[in-house]
XYZ file of C-alpha atoms in Angstrom:
676
model
C 18.969 5.998 8.691
C 18.322 2.538 10.101
C 14.796 1.469 10.867
C 13.470 2.476 14.245
C 13.841 -0.129 16.999
C 10.714 -0.388 19.168
C 8.912 -3.285 20.804
C 12.072 -5.351 20.596
C 12.473 -5.300 16.812
C 13.536 -3.152 13.877
C 10.740 -1.710 11.696
C 10.694 -0.556 8.090
C 10.309 3.063 9.129
C 12.826 5.515 10.540
C 12.431 7.891 13.456
C 12.334 10.864 11.044
C 9.508 9.394 8.946
C 6.731 10.471 11.288
C 6.650 14.176 10.396
C 4.077 13.933 7.593
C 1.744 11.231 8.988
C 2.022 12.793 12.452
C 1.204 16.271 11.113
C -1.827 14.978 9.236
C -3.186 13.154 12.273
C -2.388 16.137 14.497
C -4.453 18.429 12.260
C -7.304 15.934 12.280
C -7.179 15.554 16.065
C -7.141 19.335 16.664
C -10.232 19.807 14.474
C -11.848 16.883 16.266
C -11.026 18.327 19.706
C -12.413 21.754 18.755
C -15.627 20.225 17.435
C -16.047 18.137 20.595
C -15.430 21.183 22.784
C -18.084 23.183 20.887
C -20.561 20.320 21.275
C -19.825 19.933 24.991
C -20.001 23.697 25.674
C -23.288 24.152 23.818
C -24.959 21.305 25.748
C -23.261 21.757 29.099
C -25.773 21.418 31.933
C -28.772 20.475 29.801
C -28.261 17.026 28.302
C -32.004 16.336 28.289
C -32.159 12.825 26.851
C -31.743 9.199 27.836
C -28.251 8.232 28.868
C -27.177 11.831 29.460
C -24.755 10.703 32.174
C -23.055 8.345 29.747
C -22.983 11.078 27.090
C -21.487 13.584 29.526
C -18.835 11.080 30.594
C -18.093 10.210 26.983
C -17.574 13.846 25.914
C -15.436 14.762 28.926
C -13.343 11.621 28.540
C -13.022 12.206 24.793
C -11.717 15.737 25.371
C -9.147 14.417 27.836
C -8.046 11.533 25.587
C -7.830 13.807 22.545
C -5.828 16.315 24.564
C -3.231 13.703 25.526
C -3.134 12.384 21.948
C -2.605 15.909 20.572
C 0.264 16.503 22.996
C 1.886 13.174 22.110
C 1.500 13.819 18.374
C 2.972 17.299 18.693
C 5.965 15.824 20.532
C 6.378 13.083 17.901
C 6.253 15.567 15.003
C 8.654 17.955 16.729
C 11.184 15.281 17.666
C 10.904 13.517 14.296
C 11.790 16.782 12.517
C 15.067 17.124 14.412
C 18.502 16.007 13.258
C 19.447 14.622 9.865
C 19.037 11.265 8.195
C 22.233 9.766 9.625
C 22.500 11.970 12.722
C 19.563 10.802 14.850
C 20.917 11.959 18.190
C 18.183 14.569 18.590
C 15.593 11.834 18.074
C 16.688 9.429 20.790
C 13.431 9.977 22.672
C 11.334 8.795 19.715
C 10.889 5.164 20.898
C 9.537 6.404 24.246
C 7.082 8.702 22.437
C 5.958 5.809 20.244
C 5.345 3.716 23.376
C 3.310 6.573 24.864
C 1.281 6.966 21.673
C 0.638 3.220 21.572
C -0.632 3.282 25.172
C -3.104 6.040 24.270
C -4.773 3.727 21.758
C -6.198 1.770 24.715
C -8.403 4.580 26.174
C -9.298 5.659 22.624
C -10.528 2.135 21.889
C -12.494 2.072 25.166
C -14.102 5.462 24.439
C -14.971 4.387 20.890
C -16.779 1.367 22.367
C -18.506 3.608 24.946
C -19.703 5.966 22.211
C -20.971 3.058 20.125
C -22.882 1.680 23.124
C -24.482 5.072 23.830
C -25.541 5.533 20.197
C -27.095 2.073 19.998
C -28.791 1.948 23.449
C -29.188 5.378 25.097
C -29.461 7.985 22.318
C -33.261 7.933 22.056
C -34.797 11.374 22.462
C -31.498 13.215 21.988
C -30.867 16.011 19.556
C -30.143 14.590 16.100
C -27.133 16.864 15.680
C -25.663 15.544 18.921
C -26.246 11.921 17.902
C -24.728 12.592 14.494
C -21.663 14.196 16.058
C -21.116 11.224 18.372
C -21.566 8.798 15.477
C -19.002 10.759 13.462
C -16.574 10.668 16.401
C -17.003 6.919 16.849
C -16.612 6.194 13.125
C -13.509 8.414 12.970
C -11.993 6.557 15.918
C -12.531 3.193 14.261
C -11.141 4.455 10.935
C -7.995 5.776 12.624
C -7.552 2.509 14.517
C -8.011 0.570 11.270
C -5.483 2.647 9.337
C -3.050 2.419 12.233
C -3.304 -1.357 12.084
C -2.723 -1.316 8.325
C 0.246 0.987 8.814
C 1.776 -1.433 11.289
C 1.373 -4.229 8.744
C 3.035 -2.180 6.009
C 6.069 -1.145 8.074
C 6.501 -4.573 9.638
C 9.870 -6.018 8.653
C 9.915 -9.851 8.761
C 13.707 -9.848 9.117
C 13.782 -6.930 11.529
C 14.766 -8.721 14.717
C 17.524 -6.784 16.468
C 20.955 -8.130 15.636
C 23.002 -9.553 18.485
C 25.841 -7.359 19.644
C 29.175 -8.606 18.295
C 31.421 -10.243 20.810
C 34.936 -9.120 21.679
C 37.272 -9.046 18.714
C 39.863 -11.788 18.849
C 43.349 -11.500 17.338
C 43.765 -12.573 13.743
C 44.367 -16.255 13.389
C 42.558 -17.175 16.603
C 39.196 -17.843 14.973
C 38.023 -19.109 11.619
C 36.021 -16.306 9.980
C 33.759 -18.721 8.128
C 32.779 -20.589 11.260
C 32.507 -17.612 13.606
C 29.242 -16.744 15.320
C 29.034 -13.495 13.375
C 29.458 -15.237 10.012
C 26.910 -17.857 10.939
C 24.460 -15.132 11.888
C 24.978 -13.261 8.607
C 24.507 -16.489 6.670
C 21.289 -17.200 8.560
C 20.101 -13.623 8.016
C 20.715 -13.846 4.258
C 18.908 -17.163 4.068
C 15.964 -15.686 5.964
C 15.960 -12.619 3.700
C 15.860 -14.865 0.634
C 12.893 -16.793 2.022
C 11.091 -13.541 2.873
C 11.570 -12.171 -0.657
C 10.426 -15.482 -2.127
C 7.261 -15.362 -0.022
C 6.635 -11.780 -1.166
C 7.007 -12.781 -4.802
C 4.693 -15.760 -4.373
C 2.096 -13.511 -2.742
C 2.435 -10.898 -5.478
C 2.195 -13.533 -8.202
C -0.437 -15.699 -6.534
C -2.499 -15.679 -9.734
C 0.289 -17.399 -11.686
C 0.651 -21.194 -11.846
C 3.137 -22.461 -9.274
C 4.984 -24.829 -11.614
C 8.661 -25.683 -11.637
C 9.721 -22.828 -13.937
C 7.929 -20.248 -11.798
C 9.394 -21.664 -8.589
C 12.888 -21.520 -10.088
C 12.310 -17.916 -11.199
C 11.018 -16.932 -7.748
C 14.076 -18.473 -6.113
C 16.490 -16.746 -8.508
C 14.832 -13.322 -8.200
C 14.528 -13.523 -4.400
C 18.219 -14.364 -4.133
C 19.038 -11.330 -6.279
C 16.831 -9.021 -4.178
C 18.119 -10.299 -0.850
C 21.734 -9.855 -1.957
C 21.061 -6.332 -3.220
C 19.242 -5.070 -0.115
C 21.154 -6.989 2.555
C 24.245 -4.797 2.932
C 22.560 -1.481 3.816
C 19.961 -0.442 6.331
C 18.080 2.290 4.485
C 14.307 2.643 4.735
C 12.250 3.568 1.629
C 11.994 7.247 2.581
C 15.803 7.457 2.778
C 15.987 6.186 -0.802
C 13.363 8.736 -1.905
C 15.326 11.552 -0.249
C 18.547 10.319 -1.845
C 16.960 10.232 -5.286
C 15.649 13.784 -4.842
C 19.111 14.994 -3.852
C 20.817 13.116 -6.698
C 18.424 14.573 -9.270
C 19.198 18.115 -8.190
C 22.926 17.389 -8.028
C 22.904 15.944 -11.555
C 20.919 18.917 -12.867
C 23.392 21.305 -11.247
C 26.318 19.517 -12.899
C 24.508 19.445 -16.254
C 23.827 23.191 -16.130
C 27.448 23.943 -15.295
C 28.729 21.946 -18.308
C 29.647 23.924 -21.400
C 27.372 22.879 -24.309
C 30.268 23.277 -26.760
C 32.276 20.842 -24.660
C 29.479 18.277 -25.007
C 29.480 18.643 -28.796
C 33.245 18.353 -29.031
C 33.150 15.042 -27.159
C 30.239 13.552 -29.107
C 31.420 10.382 -30.859
C 31.193 10.729 -34.590
C 29.395 8.200 -36.736
C 31.445 5.635 -38.676
C 32.701 6.901 -41.990
C 30.756 4.307 -43.995
C 27.463 4.934 -42.210
C 24.710 7.213 -43.353
C 23.083 8.310 -40.107
C 19.963 9.649 -41.744
C 19.415 6.320 -43.513
C 19.830 4.486 -40.210
C 17.298 6.792 -38.595
C 14.780 6.099 -41.349
C 15.320 2.342 -41.037
C 14.980 2.586 -37.271
C 11.762 4.614 -37.516
C 10.309 2.020 -39.884
C 11.291 -0.925 -37.639
C 9.987 0.838 -34.553
C 6.492 0.613 -36.031
C 6.792 -3.189 -35.909
C 8.253 -3.148 -32.396
C 5.377 -0.948 -31.209
C 2.811 -3.062 -33.056
C 3.930 -6.149 -31.116
C 2.347 -4.655 -27.968
C -1.114 -5.125 -29.499
C -4.190 -3.105 -28.647
C -3.082 -1.680 -25.211
C -0.361 0.499 -26.752
C -2.502 1.332 -29.791
C -5.354 2.584 -27.607
C -2.894 4.431 -25.343
C -1.330 6.187 -28.341
C -4.662 7.052 -30.012
C -7.238 7.188 -27.192
C -9.912 8.988 -29.240
C -9.714 7.189 -32.571
C -8.408 3.724 -31.709
C -11.637 2.346 -30.164
C -13.596 3.294 -33.282
C -11.030 1.745 -35.620
C -10.745 -1.466 -33.631
C -14.440 -1.907 -32.862
C -15.230 -2.963 -36.419
C -12.416 -5.530 -36.534
C -12.613 -7.120 -33.096
C -14.790 -10.219 -32.777
C -14.874 -10.629 -36.573
C -14.472 -14.202 -37.798
C -11.989 -14.587 -40.639
C -10.653 -17.528 -42.560
C -7.114 -16.258 -42.381
C -3.988 -17.485 -44.141
C -1.773 -16.659 -41.152
C -1.163 -18.735 -38.028
C -2.207 -17.203 -34.695
C -1.220 -18.912 -31.460
C -3.069 -18.176 -28.211
C -4.120 -15.075 -26.294
C -6.168 -13.115 -28.875
C -9.682 -14.516 -28.672
C -11.396 -11.300 -29.817
C -8.817 -10.469 -32.460
C -8.148 -6.959 -31.093
C -4.394 -7.552 -30.770
C -4.056 -8.596 -34.383
C -6.329 -5.801 -35.603
C -4.126 -3.219 -33.884
C -1.034 -4.826 -35.451
C -2.616 -4.413 -38.876
C -3.455 -0.760 -38.159
C 0.046 0.044 -36.869
C 2.093 -1.708 -39.554
C -0.212 -1.068 -42.511
C 0.267 -4.653 -43.706
C -2.367 -7.013 -45.087
C -3.559 -10.298 -43.594
C -1.600 -12.307 -46.142
C 1.678 -10.615 -45.134
C 1.814 -12.393 -41.758
C 3.502 -15.779 -41.525
C 3.136 -16.429 -37.807
C 1.611 -14.469 -34.905
C 2.025 -15.714 -31.336
C 0.356 -14.163 -28.295
C 1.360 -17.103 -26.081
C 2.824 -15.669 -22.878
C 4.575 -17.490 -20.037
C 7.698 -16.817 -18.057
C 10.633 -16.950 -20.524
C 8.091 -17.265 -23.372
C 7.038 -13.917 -24.819
C 4.790 -13.022 -27.794
C 6.221 -12.304 -31.242
C 5.154 -12.205 -34.874
C 6.778 -12.839 -38.258
C 5.671 -10.759 -41.230
C 6.718 -9.898 -44.763
C 7.651 -6.226 -45.113
C 7.383 -5.606 -48.855
C 8.314 -1.930 -48.527
C 11.783 -2.751 -47.197
C 11.919 -6.263 -48.698
C 12.465 -7.919 -45.357
C 11.206 -10.782 -43.257
C 10.571 -9.040 -39.920
C 10.590 -10.821 -36.568
C 9.100 -8.437 -33.971
C 9.269 -9.351 -30.261
C 6.920 -7.820 -27.705
C 8.175 -5.893 -24.683
C 6.983 -6.093 -21.081
C 3.197 -6.157 -20.832
C 2.379 -8.763 -18.179
C 3.463 -10.005 -14.778
C 5.098 -12.991 -16.467
C 7.178 -10.589 -18.551
C 8.236 -8.780 -15.367
C 9.510 -12.066 -13.933
C 11.473 -12.621 -17.134
C 12.940 -9.109 -16.769
C 13.912 -9.711 -13.153
C 15.689 -13.007 -13.859
C 18.882 -10.984 -14.203
C 21.493 -13.612 -13.422
C 24.148 -14.306 -16.025
C 23.838 -17.321 -18.313
C 26.535 -18.654 -20.611
C 25.911 -18.028 -24.298
C 28.874 -19.448 -26.236
C 29.204 -18.157 -29.799
C 31.619 -19.613 -32.346
C 34.346 -17.192 -33.332
C 33.947 -14.890 -30.321
C 36.910 -14.767 -27.983
C 36.396 -13.796 -24.393
C 33.692 -14.530 -21.858
C 30.277 -14.951 -23.482
C 27.316 -14.582 -21.139
C 24.012 -12.730 -21.113
C 20.889 -11.860 -19.106
C 19.323 -15.180 -18.101
C 15.635 -14.334 -18.560
C 16.074 -12.787 -22.010
C 18.483 -15.517 -23.041
C 15.823 -18.100 -22.217
C 13.181 -16.084 -24.112
C 15.452 -15.791 -27.161
C 16.051 -19.539 -27.071
C 12.300 -20.168 -26.990
C 11.668 -17.976 -30.067
C 14.710 -19.417 -31.863
C 13.344 -22.957 -31.493
C 9.960 -21.827 -32.771
C 11.450 -20.087 -35.813
C 13.797 -22.917 -36.777
C 12.216 -26.129 -35.513
C 8.677 -25.194 -36.572
C 9.878 -24.038 -39.987
C 8.488 -20.510 -39.641
C 11.486 -18.806 -41.255
C 11.713 -21.512 -43.905
C 8.094 -20.795 -44.820
C 8.753 -17.048 -44.961
C 11.804 -17.332 -47.205
C 10.074 -19.859 -49.435
C 7.588 -17.075 -50.219
C 10.205 -14.297 -50.522
C 13.651 -15.905 -50.959
C 15.346 -12.619 -51.904
C 14.274 -10.799 -48.738
C 16.670 -10.118 -45.860
C 15.988 -10.955 -42.195
C 15.318 -8.114 -39.709
C 14.774 -8.691 -35.972
C 13.351 -5.920 -33.770
C 11.772 -5.242 -30.411
C 11.404 -2.728 -27.614
C 12.536 -3.023 -23.968
C 12.291 -6.705 -23.011
C 11.629 -7.362 -26.691
C 14.765 -5.379 -27.598
C 17.024 -7.471 -25.369
C 15.416 -10.690 -26.584
C 15.674 -9.550 -30.214
C 19.401 -8.794 -29.858
C 20.064 -12.224 -28.337
C 17.882 -13.854 -30.984
C 19.912 -12.082 -33.675
C 23.111 -13.500 -32.160
C 21.619 -17.003 -32.277
C 20.358 -16.590 -35.859
C 23.388 -14.899 -37.392
C 25.349 -18.100 -38.199
C 22.409 -19.142 -40.408
C 21.584 -15.630 -41.678
C 24.863 -13.659 -41.952
C 23.171 -10.604 -43.493
C 20.495 -10.151 -40.822
C 20.015 -6.821 -39.091
C 18.621 -6.101 -35.636
C 17.108 -2.848 -34.399
C 16.892 -2.839 -30.627
C 14.857 -0.010 -29.093
C 15.444 0.975 -25.447
C 17.296 -2.283 -24.668
C 18.247 -3.182 -21.081
C 21.732 -2.105 -20.060
C 22.508 -5.381 -18.304
C 22.241 -7.642 -21.353
C 25.546 -8.814 -22.886
C 29.102 -9.424 -21.789
C 31.731 -7.137 -23.300
C 32.797 -9.751 -25.863
C 29.239 -10.322 -27.075
C 28.447 -6.594 -27.056
C 31.451 -5.942 -29.315
C 30.512 -8.871 -31.543
C 26.966 -7.523 -31.965
C 28.155 -4.133 -33.232
C 28.327 -5.520 -36.779
C 24.604 -6.230 -37.036
C 22.745 -4.648 -34.082
C 21.743 -0.983 -33.732
C 20.390 0.092 -30.333
C 18.234 3.215 -30.214
C 18.030 4.969 -26.829
C 15.969 8.065 -26.086
C 17.114 10.738 -23.638
C 17.508 9.709 -20.001
C 15.746 6.372 -20.370
C 16.304 4.310 -17.210
C 16.233 0.806 -18.719
C 19.381 1.057 -20.929
C 21.232 2.194 -17.803
C 19.775 -0.546 -15.650
C 22.187 -3.276 -14.595
C 23.200 -4.778 -11.274
C 26.574 -2.948 -11.164
C 24.821 0.333 -12.032
C 22.256 -0.294 -9.297
C 25.071 -0.956 -6.834
C 26.669 2.326 -7.897
C 23.340 4.141 -7.453
C 22.985 2.649 -3.989
C 26.487 3.824 -3.082
C 25.745 7.358 -4.353
C 22.461 7.484 -2.419
C 24.223 6.332 0.728
C 26.922 8.957 0.313
C 24.641 11.904 -0.442
C 22.183 11.226 2.391
C 25.124 10.775 4.755
C 26.624 14.128 3.846
C 23.463 16.231 3.685
C 22.820 18.269 6.826
C 19.106 18.876 6.189
C 16.300 16.952 7.899
C 14.515 14.447 5.709
C 11.157 16.210 5.655
C 12.782 19.344 4.181
C 14.608 17.276 1.555
C 11.365 15.615 0.483
C 9.362 18.860 0.436
C 11.988 20.703 -1.586
C 12.405 17.696 -3.867
C 8.666 17.581 -4.612
C 8.621 21.334 -5.286
C 11.618 21.027 -7.608
C 10.055 18.137 -9.553
C 6.729 19.951 -9.965
C 7.783 23.564 -10.483
C 11.501 23.500 -11.241
C 13.757 26.296 -10.092
C 17.413 26.253 -9.106
C 18.882 23.036 -7.669
C 19.715 23.143 -3.989
C 23.323 23.739 -2.920
C 23.254 20.850 -0.416
C 25.367 22.241 2.445
C 27.077 19.382 4.252
C 28.319 18.767 7.750
C 30.174 15.457 7.316
C 32.485 15.929 4.345
C 35.301 14.010 6.018
C 33.179 11.294 7.531
C 34.387 7.871 6.439
C 33.088 4.340 6.554
C 34.538 3.509 9.957
C 32.648 6.486 11.397
C 29.524 5.573 9.448
C 29.532 2.145 11.077
C 29.177 3.621 14.572
C 25.851 2.489 16.104
C 22.842 4.714 15.592
C 20.147 4.696 18.283
C 22.486 2.444 20.212
C 21.577 -0.645 18.214
C 21.799 -0.082 14.477
C 24.343 0.927 11.845
C 23.749 2.268 8.385
C 25.887 -0.413 6.756
C 24.735 -3.851 7.843
C 27.785 -5.697 6.529
C 30.920 -4.603 4.738
C 30.451 -4.549 0.987
C 32.935 -3.905 -1.779
C 30.508 -1.273 -3.049
C 31.335 1.018 -0.118
C 35.119 1.269 0.192
C 34.848 5.040 0.554
C 31.875 7.307 0.996
C 33.727 10.538 1.622
C 35.411 11.276 -1.689
C 34.656 10.889 -5.354
C 38.383 10.399 -5.925
C 38.417 7.011 -4.256
C 39.409 3.978 -6.325
C 36.638 2.299 -8.251
C 35.005 -0.301 -6.093
C 35.584 -3.954 -6.808
C 32.824 -5.409 -8.953
C 30.774 -8.047 -7.181
C 28.675 -8.834 -10.282
C 29.697 -9.638 -13.827
C 29.466 -6.505 -15.991
C 26.822 -6.453 -18.715
C 26.345 -3.953 -21.537
C 23.676 -2.878 -24.056
C 23.938 -4.515 -27.482
C 25.430 -3.244 -30.737
C 26.141 0.288 -31.832
C 24.197 2.834 -29.827
C 22.212 5.613 -31.444
C 21.369 8.120 -28.704
C 18.496 10.555 -29.272
C 18.299 13.600 -27.009
C 16.120 16.697 -26.853
C 17.776 19.728 -28.395
C 17.123 22.596 -26.001
C 16.517 23.227 -22.299
C 15.697 20.263 -20.088
C 12.540 22.002 -18.804
C 10.147 23.410 -21.349
C 6.505 24.358 -21.761
C 4.019 21.543 -22.322
C 2.949 23.220 -25.574
C 6.417 23.983 -26.962
C 7.669 22.010 -29.947
C 10.242 19.345 -29.126
C 13.328 19.158 -31.299
C 15.678 16.189 -31.213
C 19.263 15.432 -32.106
C 20.833 12.040 -32.745
C 24.440 10.965 -32.162
C 26.358 7.735 -32.205
C 27.349 6.981 -28.654
C 29.262 4.382 -26.647
C 28.246 2.109 -23.785
C 30.395 4.137 -21.378
C 27.736 6.900 -21.418
C 25.216 4.470 -19.951
C 27.226 3.196 -17.007
C 25.461 5.494 -14.549
C 21.759 5.896 -13.774
C 20.384 9.397 -14.329
C 17.618 10.554 -12.001
C 14.996 12.513 -13.895
C 11.205 12.703 -14.279
C 11.799 11.629 -17.892
C 13.690 8.441 -17.086
C 10.446 6.452 -17.397
C 8.673 8.644 -19.976
C 11.630 8.332 -22.374
C 11.303 4.552 -22.211
C 7.738 4.446 -23.514
C 7.534 3.027 -27.061
C 5.259 5.817 -28.294
C 7.828 8.404 -27.158
C 10.631 6.587 -29.011
C 8.519 6.330 -32.162
C 7.536 10.005 -31.948
C 11.200 11.055 -31.630
C 12.261 8.918 -34.596
C 9.448 10.243 -36.754
C 10.434 13.793 -35.815
C 14.042 13.129 -36.818
C 12.906 11.683 -40.143
C 10.629 14.575 -41.049
C 10.998 16.549 -44.264
C 13.738 18.841 -42.912
C 15.979 16.610 -40.791
C 19.183 18.600 -40.984
C 18.566 20.976 -38.045
C 17.518 18.057 -35.852
C 20.828 16.204 -36.008
C 23.383 19.020 -36.348
C 26.444 17.474 -34.784
C 25.979 14.048 -36.332
C 25.489 15.418 -39.825
C 28.516 17.656 -39.472
C 30.628 14.783 -38.186
C 29.697 12.526 -41.109
C 30.968 13.839 -44.453
C 29.172 11.059 -46.323
C 25.683 12.215 -45.363
C 23.882 13.528 -48.420
C 22.122 16.801 -47.774
């Protein structure tokens, strides 16, 4: 529901968000009140120390103040638990209760000061247990006041000023919509939201140099964030509840689907493709993509043995034949690359750990086993890489011979251009092919490195027509449809399970936002129950909830009715929300250019139940898939785990084990050219 409106502004917390913090404080206050009552009763009538009058007044006053606070907290918890997310009628008294609770901070502050004064001036000669209890009470008061202040800072919304009530609607043609007061207000609000997001990014990235490229990235990312969050009025807990509901809904639909129906609709591999050979090539290239991460991933993958292996190589001075650029002063990154790939020092042509926004690390090596010059691009490992990821605007990328609109993810397009200039202008590839002229060119990477590698392959292909690219867990919002189709001839994308990143694009995020808005609107359960049941389901499993609803026929015009008298769930009309009541509504008009993952898609999934024992053996299956399967975000605990490079490498190695046939049953059956 919309943020709660108190003290003349909207806050980043809803009136049904106070159940859990209120319950915790209520428990603490009850224990505190009982302890104070025991102390007062045991010493009643014989406070035989200095300042006993002050101590008596302090304890009596503390019992009274705590009593009022307990009553106010009980009322807040009770009222906050009423109603549903978008039906806050039962919580209309919440602002008044918040005002009352805020007023009670004044006597609590005064009594905390009184207790501190007594402890410092008048506690001489008193029982040590009594003094200790008062000190504990005073310290607890100050801690609660401190955390309350921090909480206010966290839920403060810089753009939360109440919106002015719209004026009377004039007939069409009477006013110019672009110059109306409402339009001017929305324009001002969006501009303010952009500035707020830019300030947040600058604060988050305060350690980065504030040069022109960073300022441009901040501006671009803040514009993207403000546009995405400006058309709805959901607080973070609403999104969490929506995600919990969506996960259970998706699991319920998955369990009700016939497994044989899934197999019958699995796209078969091309006739001239040997899937098992592609899997082996992918597993081999994934070692290079994982190696590009350097020592952090190596230590994460082998926590017990990696430190011992690297300790002898780090800090060692070598007269090397390779060229290392920046960022590896101790040599641990390069040592881990050697351990992961199994190559020798002389096999590396160029290694770059230089890292800035739009400039990501990569290395070029000679792979004698596969007779290839390998260009491996690192994935996200720094805050600068995150900024490159988030620069998700579209940038033109014209390619000769490709008809249709050619555009791509801006940040990765810039990163690919940076590496392309290094490879060509600095003669790195010329040096590599002068050593091994008969070798072929292979480009690979994972995550951010996967998207950059695919774009780099597109840039390099006119000069190297036989190149191949293996893109592991690439971002979904990468290429236009024309470029995605063009890349199918030389790019293979490998995606594991329910990985979030290959499904991540602005249109998919808009769709997720619409689905969250719809499911929280229709659910008739209070938010605290949704969150509790969602946590239980994520931790212990069980059957998905049935989600009884009370607003199946509620439509957008009803959803726009004011909540709490001042707010509405949809801040402004968006093409993403033409209908929230039916899944049969027409597809919403796209407000962002569609982007797709690159190349042919090899989808690896677990063969068996979605929930299994931690000690059970995991079996995988691999199928050729299409980009249409990745046009919706799946909510799952594995959506982040399946993106990790070690998980992708482990799945590929499992598929390429000695007995691969049972691991890829449908794909092998669909491809008559696979040799058994």
